[in-house]
mmCIF file of C-alpha atoms in Angstrom:
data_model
loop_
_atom_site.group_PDB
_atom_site.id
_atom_site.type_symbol
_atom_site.label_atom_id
_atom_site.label_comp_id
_atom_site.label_asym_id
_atom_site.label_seq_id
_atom_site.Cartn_x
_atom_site.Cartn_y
_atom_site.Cartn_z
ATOM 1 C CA UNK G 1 -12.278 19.011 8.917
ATOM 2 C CA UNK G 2 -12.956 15.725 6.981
ATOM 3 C CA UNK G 3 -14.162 12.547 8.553
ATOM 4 C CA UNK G 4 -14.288 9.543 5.959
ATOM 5 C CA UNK G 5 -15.813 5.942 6.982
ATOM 6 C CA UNK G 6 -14.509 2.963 5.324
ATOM 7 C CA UNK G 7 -18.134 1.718 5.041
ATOM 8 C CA UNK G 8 -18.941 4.881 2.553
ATOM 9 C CA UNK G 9 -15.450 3.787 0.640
ATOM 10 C CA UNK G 10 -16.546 0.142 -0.322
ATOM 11 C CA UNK G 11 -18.255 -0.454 -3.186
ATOM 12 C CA UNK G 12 -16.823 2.884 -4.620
ATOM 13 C CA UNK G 13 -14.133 4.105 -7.498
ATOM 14 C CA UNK G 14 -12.350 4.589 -4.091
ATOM 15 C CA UNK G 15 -12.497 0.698 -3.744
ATOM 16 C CA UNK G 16 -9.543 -0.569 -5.717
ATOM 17 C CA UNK G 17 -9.103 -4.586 -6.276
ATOM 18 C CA UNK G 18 -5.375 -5.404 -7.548
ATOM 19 C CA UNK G 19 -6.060 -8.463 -7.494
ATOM 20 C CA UNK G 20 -3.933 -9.822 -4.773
ATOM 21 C CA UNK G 21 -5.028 -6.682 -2.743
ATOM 22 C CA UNK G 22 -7.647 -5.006 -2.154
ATOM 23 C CA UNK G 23 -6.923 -0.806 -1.126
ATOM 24 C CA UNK G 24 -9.832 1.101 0.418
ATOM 25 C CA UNK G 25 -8.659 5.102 -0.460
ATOM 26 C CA UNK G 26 -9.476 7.357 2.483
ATOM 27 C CA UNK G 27 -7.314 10.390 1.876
ATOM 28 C CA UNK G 28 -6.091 11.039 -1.676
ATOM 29 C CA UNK G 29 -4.470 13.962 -3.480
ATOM 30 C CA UNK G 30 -7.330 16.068 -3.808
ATOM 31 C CA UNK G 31 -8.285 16.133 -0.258
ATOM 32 C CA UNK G 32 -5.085 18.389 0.033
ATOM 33 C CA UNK G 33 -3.069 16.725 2.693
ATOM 34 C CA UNK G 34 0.228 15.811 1.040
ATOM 35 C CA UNK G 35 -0.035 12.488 1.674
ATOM 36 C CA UNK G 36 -2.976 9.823 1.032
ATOM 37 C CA UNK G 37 -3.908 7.247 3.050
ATOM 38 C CA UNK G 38 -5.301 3.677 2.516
ATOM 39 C CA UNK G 39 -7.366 0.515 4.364
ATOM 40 C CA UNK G 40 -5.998 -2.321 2.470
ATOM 41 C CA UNK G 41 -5.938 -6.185 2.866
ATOM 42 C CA UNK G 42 -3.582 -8.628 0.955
ATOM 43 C CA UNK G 43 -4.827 -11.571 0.095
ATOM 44 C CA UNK G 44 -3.731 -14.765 1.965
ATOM 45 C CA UNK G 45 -1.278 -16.737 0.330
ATOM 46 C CA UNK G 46 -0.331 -14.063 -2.370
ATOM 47 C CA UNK G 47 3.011 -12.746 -3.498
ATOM 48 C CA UNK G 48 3.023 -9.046 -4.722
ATOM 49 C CA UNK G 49 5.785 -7.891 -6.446
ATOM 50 C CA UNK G 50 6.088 -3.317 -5.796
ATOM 51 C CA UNK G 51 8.932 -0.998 -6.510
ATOM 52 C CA UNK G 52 7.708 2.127 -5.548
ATOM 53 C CA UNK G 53 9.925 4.309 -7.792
ATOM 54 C CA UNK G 54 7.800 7.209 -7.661
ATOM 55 C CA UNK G 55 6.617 6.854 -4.078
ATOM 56 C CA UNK G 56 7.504 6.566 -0.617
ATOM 57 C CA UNK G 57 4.971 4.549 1.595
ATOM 58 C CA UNK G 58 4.985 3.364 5.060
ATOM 59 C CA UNK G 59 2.626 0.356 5.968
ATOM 60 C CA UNK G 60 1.353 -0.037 9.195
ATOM 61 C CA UNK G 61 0.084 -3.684 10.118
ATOM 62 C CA UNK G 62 -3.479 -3.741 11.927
ATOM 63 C CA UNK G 63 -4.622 -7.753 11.353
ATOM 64 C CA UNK G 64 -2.842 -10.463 9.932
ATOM 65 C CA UNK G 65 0.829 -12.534 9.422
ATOM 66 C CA UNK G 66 3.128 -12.289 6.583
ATOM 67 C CA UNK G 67 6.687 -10.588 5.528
ATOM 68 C CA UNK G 68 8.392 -8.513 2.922
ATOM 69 C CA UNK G 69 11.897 -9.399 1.015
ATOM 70 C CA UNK G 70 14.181 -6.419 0.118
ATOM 71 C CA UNK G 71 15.258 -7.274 -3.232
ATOM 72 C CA UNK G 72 18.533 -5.359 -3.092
ATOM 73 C CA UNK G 73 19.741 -8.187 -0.457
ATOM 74 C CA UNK G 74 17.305 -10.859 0.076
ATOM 75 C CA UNK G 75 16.516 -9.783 3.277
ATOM 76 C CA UNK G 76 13.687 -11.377 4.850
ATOM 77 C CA UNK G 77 11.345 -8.824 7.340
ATOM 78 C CA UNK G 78 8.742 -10.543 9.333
ATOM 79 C CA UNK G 79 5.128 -8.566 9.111
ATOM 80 C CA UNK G 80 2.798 -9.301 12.176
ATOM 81 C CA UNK G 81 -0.336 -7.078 13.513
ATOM 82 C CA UNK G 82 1.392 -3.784 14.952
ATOM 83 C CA UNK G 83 4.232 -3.556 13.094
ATOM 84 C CA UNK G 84 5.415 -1.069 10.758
ATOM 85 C CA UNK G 85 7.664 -0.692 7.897
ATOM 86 C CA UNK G 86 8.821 2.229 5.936
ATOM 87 C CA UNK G 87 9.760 1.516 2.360
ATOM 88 C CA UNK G 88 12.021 4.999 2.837
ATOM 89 C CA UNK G 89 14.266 4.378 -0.056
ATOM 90 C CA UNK G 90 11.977 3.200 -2.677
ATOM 91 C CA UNK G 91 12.885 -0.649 -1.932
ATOM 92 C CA UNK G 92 11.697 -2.599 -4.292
ATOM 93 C CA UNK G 93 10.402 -5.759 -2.630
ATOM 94 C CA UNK G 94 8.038 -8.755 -2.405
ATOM 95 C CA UNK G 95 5.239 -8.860 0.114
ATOM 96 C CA UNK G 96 3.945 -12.147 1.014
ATOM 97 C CA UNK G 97 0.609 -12.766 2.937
ATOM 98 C CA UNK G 98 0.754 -15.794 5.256
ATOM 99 C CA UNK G 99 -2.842 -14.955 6.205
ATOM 100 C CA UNK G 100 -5.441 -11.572 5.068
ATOM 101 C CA UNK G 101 -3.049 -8.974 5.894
ATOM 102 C CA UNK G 102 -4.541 -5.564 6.626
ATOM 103 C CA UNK G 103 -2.406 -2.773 6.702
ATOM 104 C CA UNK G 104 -2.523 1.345 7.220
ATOM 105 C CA UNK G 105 -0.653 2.924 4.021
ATOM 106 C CA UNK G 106 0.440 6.085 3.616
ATOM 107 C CA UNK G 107 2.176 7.188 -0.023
ATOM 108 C CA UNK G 108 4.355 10.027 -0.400
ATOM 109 C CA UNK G 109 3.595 12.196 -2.799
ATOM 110 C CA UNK G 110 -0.190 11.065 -2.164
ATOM 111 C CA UNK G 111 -2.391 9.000 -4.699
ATOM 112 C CA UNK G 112 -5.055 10.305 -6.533
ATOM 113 C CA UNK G 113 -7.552 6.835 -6.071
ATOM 114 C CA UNK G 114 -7.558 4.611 -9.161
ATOM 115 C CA UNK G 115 -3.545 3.039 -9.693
ATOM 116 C CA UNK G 116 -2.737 -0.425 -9.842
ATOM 117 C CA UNK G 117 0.908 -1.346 -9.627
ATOM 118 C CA UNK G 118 2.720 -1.337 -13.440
ATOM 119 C CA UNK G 119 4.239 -4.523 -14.529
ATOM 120 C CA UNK G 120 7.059 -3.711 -12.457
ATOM 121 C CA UNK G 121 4.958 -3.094 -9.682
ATOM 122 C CA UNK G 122 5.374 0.298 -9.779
ATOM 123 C CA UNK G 123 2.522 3.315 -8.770
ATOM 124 C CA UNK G 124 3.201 5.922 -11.929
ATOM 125 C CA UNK G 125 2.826 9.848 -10.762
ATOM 126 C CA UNK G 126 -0.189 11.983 -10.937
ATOM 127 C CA UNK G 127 0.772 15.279 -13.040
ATOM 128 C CA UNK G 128 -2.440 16.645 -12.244
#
């Protein structure tokens, strides 16, 4: 059994600031789950650019107002609290905060705590 807090997460390595987000790492690759798991707020009025290449994630919206744009066809998906999405086909895409958005993410194969998103916005793999 494993029971994390967010409040023993802040402040840690576990504590990540991309800069236009901020991901809070609850369950990464060494806590043997096959999956990791993340607290993370985007910053109002930011535009993140992500292609997953390596990684599929589904984001689960708790707080907050904004939307993500599928690159492969412009499409426009409206993000409010209590909505998922599931970026099952490694979509790259844009993900605009109206408003501090604060989502539930869980990554496929899981993360190990420290990435930041490439220049192409992409996660690269753990070999470890």
């Amino acid at each position: 059994m494993k029971v994390v807090k967010l409040e023993d997460i802040l402040g840690t390595d576990y504590d990540v600031d991309g800069g236009n987000w901020i991901s809070r790492r609850l369950i990464m690759k060494k806590d043997g789950m096959g999956y990791s798991v993340n607290d993370t707020i985007i910053k109002a009025g930011t535009e993140t650019h992500i292609w997953y290449q390596n990684h599929l994630e589904s984001v689960y919206c708790i707080e907050g107002e904004g939307e993500v744009v599928t690159l492969s066809d412009n499409k426009v998906w409206p993000i409010t609290k209590d909505t998922l999405y599931a970026l099952d086909e490694h979509d790259e895409h844009l993900l605009r905060a109206k408003t501090d958005m604060r989502m539930v993410c869980v990554f496929n194969p899981p993360l190990s705590g420290k990435e930041v998103h490439d220049e192409n916005g992409v996660y690269p793999v753990d070999e470890d």
